Amino acid sequence: MSELNDIEKGFEALRNGEFILVYDNDDREGEVDMIIASEFVTPESVATMRDNAGGLICNCIHHDFCESLGIPFMTDIMNAATDKYPVLVTLAPNDIPYDERSSFSFWVNHRDSFTGITDHDRAMTIRELALLCKDGKFDEFGEKFRSPGHVCLLRGAEDSVKNRQGHTEIGLAMCEMAGVTPVCVVCEMMDSETNKATSFEKAKKYAEENNLVILKGDDIINKYLEEF
């Protein structure tokens, strides 16, 4: 189990624009995600996730920000379009083996990006959306971003980990407790040897070799529930 001082080190890492590694739970995805506060993301951050994690690079947004921006769940978009596209009914994600619902929303690019997929473009999209939220400029969302794009947005659950305990909410809870803007990137660590998720043991070794904090989701959730 993670010690209290490890969580405090995680807060410090997030404030410094550094990665932390978080394992959710044996009974959930059983995955370790690289997590970083979005307002500090650089092209080098995206390259690190692409090279050393390999999963989907997603931008998680706090529930309150999503409400202000008008960002829906993808399932809401699908439900609204079912009359014209009935196939969407058959594609409903009602059989997710590790969760009862998905946090996926739509994908965006910053309007100043080119293709949107380069490390530079994705970093700009991720960072600028976090800064837009930080500055409360929600009415500029459509002016600054376009969709479809190359950065997946994940909508944090209302009441955070009290309501859902995925990496989205765990990462946002860490940001809240660390006092940074609650918009964060999560990227699953994949193992090219097993072609499965990187084990906690391998992720811990990576953390030790790269001087990173690695935490368990249950400890973060318990800490958050104590404070909020």
Short mmCIF file of C-alpha atoms in Angstrom, two decimals:
data_model
loop_
_atom_site.label_atom_id
_atom_site.label_comp_id
_atom_site.label_asym_id
_atom_site.label_seq_id
_atom_site.Cartn_x
_atom_site.Cartn_y
_atom_site.Cartn_z
CA MET A 1 0.00 0.00 0.00
CA SER A 2 1.09 3.55 -0.70
CA GLU A 3 2.17 5.53 2.31
CA LEU A 4 0.73 8.98 3.05
CA ASN A 5 4.04 10.63 2.18
CA ASP A 6 3.94 8.93 -1.24
CA ILE A 7 0.63 10.63 -1.98
CA GLU A 8 2.12 13.95 -0.86
CA LYS A 9 5.02 13.31 -3.25
CA GLY A 10 2.43 12.69 -5.93
CA PHE A 11 0.86 16.08 -5.24
CA GLU A 12 4.27 17.73 -5.49
CA ALA A 13 4.99 15.95 -8.77
CA LEU A 14 1.73 17.15 -10.29
CA ARG A 15 2.43 20.72 -9.17
CA ASN A 16 5.85 20.47 -10.83
CA GLY A 17 4.39 19.28 -14.13
CA GLU A 18 5.75 15.76 -13.66
CA PHE A 19 4.18 12.37 -14.29
CA ILE A 20 2.80 10.10 -11.64
CA LEU A 21 1.86 6.45 -12.19
CA VAL A 22 -1.44 5.14 -10.81
CA TYR A 23 -2.69 1.55 -10.61
CA ASP A 24 -6.47 1.47 -10.35
CA ASN A 25 -7.51 -1.85 -8.80
CA ASP A 26 -7.18 -5.61 -9.23
CA ASP A 27 -10.96 -5.84 -9.58
CA ARG A 28 -11.27 -3.07 -12.16
CA GLU A 29 -9.08 -2.52 -15.25
CA GLY A 30 -5.98 -3.72 -13.47
CA GLU A 31 -3.93 -1.13 -15.34
CA VAL A 32 -1.28 1.45 -14.56
CA ASP A 33 -1.78 4.86 -16.17
CA MET A 34 0.72 7.66 -16.62
CA ILE A 35 -0.97 10.83 -15.35
CA ILE A 36 0.08 14.47 -15.67
CA ALA A 37 -1.71 17.77 -15.02
CA SER A 38 -2.80 19.02 -18.45
CA GLU A 39 -1.86 22.65 -17.88
CA PHE A 40 1.82 21.60 -17.81
CA VAL A 41 1.83 19.25 -20.80
CA THR A 42 4.60 19.78 -23.38
CA PRO A 43 5.44 18.02 -26.65
CA GLU A 44 8.03 16.06 -24.66
CA SER A 45 5.26 14.89 -22.31
CA VAL A 46 3.25 13.53 -25.23
CA ALA A 47 6.36 11.82 -26.64
CA THR A 48 7.00 10.18 -23.26
CA MET A 49 3.47 8.78 -23.14
CA ARG A 50 3.64 7.65 -26.74
CA ASP A 51 7.00 5.92 -26.29
CA ASN A 52 6.83 4.63 -22.70
CA ALA A 53 3.11 4.07 -22.11
CA GLY A 54 1.59 3.36 -25.51
CA GLY A 55 -2.08 3.52 -24.56
CA LEU A 56 -4.67 6.11 -25.53
CA ILE A 57 -3.70 9.69 -24.63
CA CYS A 58 -6.85 11.25 -23.16
CA ASN A 59 -7.65 14.61 -21.60
CA CYS A 60 -9.82 14.21 -18.47
CA ILE A 61 -11.99 17.16 -17.53
CA HIS A 62 -13.63 17.84 -14.19
CA HIS A 63 -17.41 17.47 -14.14
CA ASP A 64 -18.00 21.14 -13.29
CA PHE A 65 -15.84 22.26 -16.23
CA CYS A 66 -17.72 19.88 -18.53
CA GLU A 67 -20.98 21.44 -17.43
CA SER A 68 -19.66 24.93 -18.14
CA LEU A 69 -18.22 23.88 -21.52
CA GLY A 70 -21.31 21.92 -22.51
CA ILE A 71 -19.35 18.69 -23.06
CA PRO A 72 -21.64 15.62 -23.16
CA PHE A 73 -20.86 11.96 -22.76
CA MET A 74 -20.48 10.20 -26.11
CA THR A 75 -23.40 7.98 -25.13
CA ASP A 76 -25.57 11.12 -24.88
CA ILE A 77 -24.55 12.09 -28.41
CA MET A 78 -25.32 8.59 -29.64
CA ASN A 79 -28.72 8.55 -27.97
CA ALA A 80 -29.61 11.91 -29.50
CA ALA A 81 -28.74 10.65 -32.99
CA THR A 82 -30.48 7.27 -32.86
CA ASP A 83 -33.57 8.37 -34.83
CA LYS A 84 -31.42 9.15 -37.87
CA TYR A 85 -28.81 6.44 -37.23
CA PRO A 86 -30.57 3.43 -35.61
CA VAL A 87 -27.33 1.40 -35.66
CA LEU A 88 -26.17 3.50 -32.70
CA VAL A 89 -28.71 1.69 -30.52
CA THR A 90 -26.99 -1.62 -31.20
CA LEU A 91 -23.58 -0.12 -30.38
CA ALA A 92 -24.52 1.01 -26.87
CA PRO A 93 -21.69 0.26 -24.38
CA ASN A 94 -23.93 -1.69 -22.01
CA ASP A 95 -21.57 -4.62 -21.50
CA ILE A 96 -18.33 -3.02 -20.29
CA PRO A 97 -16.76 -5.79 -18.16
CA TYR A 98 -15.08 -3.48 -15.63
CA ASP A 99 -17.52 -0.57 -15.32
CA GLU A 100 -21.17 0.31 -15.71
CA ARG A 101 -20.56 3.30 -17.98
CA SER A 102 -17.94 5.00 -20.11
CA SER A 103 -16.43 8.43 -19.50
CA PHE A 104 -15.72 9.03 -23.20
CA SER A 105 -16.86 12.26 -24.83
CA PHE A 106 -15.81 13.55 -28.26
CA TRP A 107 -12.38 14.32 -29.75
CA VAL A 108 -10.92 17.78 -30.40
CA ASN A 109 -8.01 19.65 -31.98
CA HIS A 110 -6.95 23.17 -31.19
CA ARG A 111 -7.76 25.37 -34.17
CA ASP A 112 -4.11 26.46 -34.37
CA SER A 113 -2.97 22.87 -34.85
CA PHE A 114 -2.15 21.41 -38.28
CA THR A 115 -2.95 17.69 -38.51
CA GLY A 116 -3.54 17.55 -34.77
CA ILE A 117 -1.68 14.29 -34.19
CA THR A 118 1.93 15.43 -33.72
CA ASP A 119 3.40 15.70 -30.25
CA HIS A 120 3.39 19.48 -30.68
CA ASP A 121 -0.24 19.62 -31.81
CA ARG A 122 -1.60 17.27 -29.16
CA ALA A 123 0.33 19.06 -26.41
CA MET A 124 -1.12 22.38 -27.53
CA THR A 125 -4.66 20.99 -27.63
CA ILE A 126 -4.32 19.41 -24.18
CA ARG A 127 -2.61 22.37 -22.51
CA GLU A 128 -4.74 25.11 -24.03
CA LEU A 129 -7.99 23.41 -23.04
CA ALA A 130 -6.78 23.16 -19.45
CA LEU A 131 -5.77 26.82 -19.44
CA LEU A 132 -9.13 27.80 -20.93
CA CYS A 133 -10.81 26.03 -18.01
CA LYS A 134 -8.39 27.54 -15.51
CA ASP A 135 -9.18 31.04 -16.79
CA GLY A 136 -12.92 30.38 -16.94
CA LYS A 137 -13.15 31.28 -20.63
CA PHE A 138 -15.74 28.61 -21.34
CA ASP A 139 -17.54 30.64 -24.01
CA GLU A 140 -14.37 30.50 -26.14
CA PHE A 141 -14.41 26.70 -26.41
CA GLY A 142 -15.88 26.56 -29.92
CA GLU A 143 -13.76 29.49 -31.04
CA LYS A 144 -10.51 27.82 -29.96
CA PHE A 145 -11.20 24.14 -30.73
CA ARG A 146 -12.67 21.99 -33.50
CA SER A 147 -14.08 18.48 -33.61
CA PRO A 148 -13.43 15.77 -34.74
CA GLY A 149 -9.84 15.88 -33.60
CA HIS A 150 -7.00 13.84 -32.18
CA VAL A 151 -7.34 14.38 -28.42
CA CYS A 152 -10.01 12.31 -26.72
CA LEU A 153 -11.93 14.10 -23.98
CA LEU A 154 -13.05 12.15 -20.92
CA ARG A 155 -15.82 13.58 -18.79
CA GLY A 156 -15.26 13.24 -15.05
CA ALA A 157 -18.18 11.87 -13.07
CA GLU A 158 -20.24 14.13 -10.85
CA ASP A 159 -18.91 13.92 -7.28
CA SER A 160 -15.67 12.44 -8.60
CA VAL A 161 -14.56 9.16 -6.99
CA LYS A 162 -17.68 9.12 -4.83
CA ASN A 163 -19.59 8.24 -7.98
CA ARG A 164 -17.08 6.48 -10.25
CA GLN A 165 -13.61 5.14 -9.46
CA GLY A 166 -11.85 5.03 -12.81
CA HIS A 167 -8.52 6.55 -13.75
CA THR A 168 -10.41 9.62 -15.00
CA GLU A 169 -11.80 10.39 -11.57
CA ILE A 170 -8.70 9.27 -9.67
CA GLY A 171 -6.49 11.57 -11.74
CA LEU A 172 -8.85 14.50 -11.32
CA ALA A 173 -9.08 13.83 -7.58
CA MET A 174 -5.28 13.98 -7.36
CA CYS A 175 -5.32 17.31 -9.20
CA GLU A 176 -7.97 18.69 -6.84
CA MET A 177 -6.04 17.66 -3.76
CA ALA A 178 -2.77 18.96 -5.24
CA GLY A 179 -4.35 22.34 -5.93
CA VAL A 180 -3.78 22.31 -9.70
CA THR A 181 -6.42 22.81 -12.39
CA PRO A 182 -8.51 19.60 -12.42
CA VAL A 183 -7.83 18.69 -16.02
CA CYS A 184 -5.36 15.85 -16.50
CA VAL A 185 -4.00 13.46 -19.08
CA VAL A 186 -4.18 9.72 -18.57
CA CYS A 187 -2.43 7.14 -20.73
CA GLU A 188 -2.42 3.40 -20.10
CA MET A 189 0.94 1.65 -19.88
CA MET A 190 1.12 -1.27 -22.33
CA ASP A 191 3.57 -4.18 -22.37
CA SER A 192 4.96 -5.05 -25.82
CA GLU A 193 6.29 -8.36 -24.50
CA THR A 194 2.97 -9.72 -23.24
CA ASN A 195 0.74 -7.57 -25.48
CA LYS A 196 -1.29 -6.82 -22.37
CA ALA A 197 -1.38 -4.05 -19.81
CA THR A 198 1.89 -3.44 -18.00
CA SER A 199 1.85 -5.18 -14.64
CA PHE A 200 2.13 -3.23 -11.42
CA GLU A 201 5.52 -4.83 -10.78
CA LYS A 202 6.93 -3.72 -14.15
CA ALA A 203 5.43 -0.26 -13.75
CA LYS A 204 6.99 0.00 -10.29
CA LYS A 205 10.38 -0.86 -11.77
CA TYR A 206 9.89 1.82 -14.45
CA ALA A 207 8.97 4.32 -11.73
CA GLU A 208 12.11 3.50 -9.75
CA GLU A 209 14.32 3.80 -12.83
CA ASN A 210 12.82 7.16 -13.77
CA ASN A 211 12.36 8.61 -10.26
CA LEU A 212 8.57 8.71 -10.55
CA VAL A 213 5.90 8.34 -7.87
CA ILE A 214 3.68 5.27 -8.27
CA LEU A 215 0.43 5.05 -6.32
CA LYS A 216 -2.53 2.74 -5.90
CA GLY A 217 -5.97 4.05 -6.70
CA ASP A 218 -7.57 2.82 -3.49
CA ASP A 219 -5.20 4.96 -1.42
CA ILE A 220 -5.99 8.05 -3.49
CA ILE A 221 -9.72 7.40 -3.24
CA ASN A 222 -9.55 6.98 0.53
CA LYS A 223 -7.51 10.18 0.88
CA TYR A 224 -10.01 12.10 -1.24
CA LEU A 225 -13.00 10.80 0.72
CA GLU A 226 -11.34 11.94 3.94
CA GLU A 227 -10.94 15.50 2.61
CA PHE A 228 -14.08 16.07 0.52
#
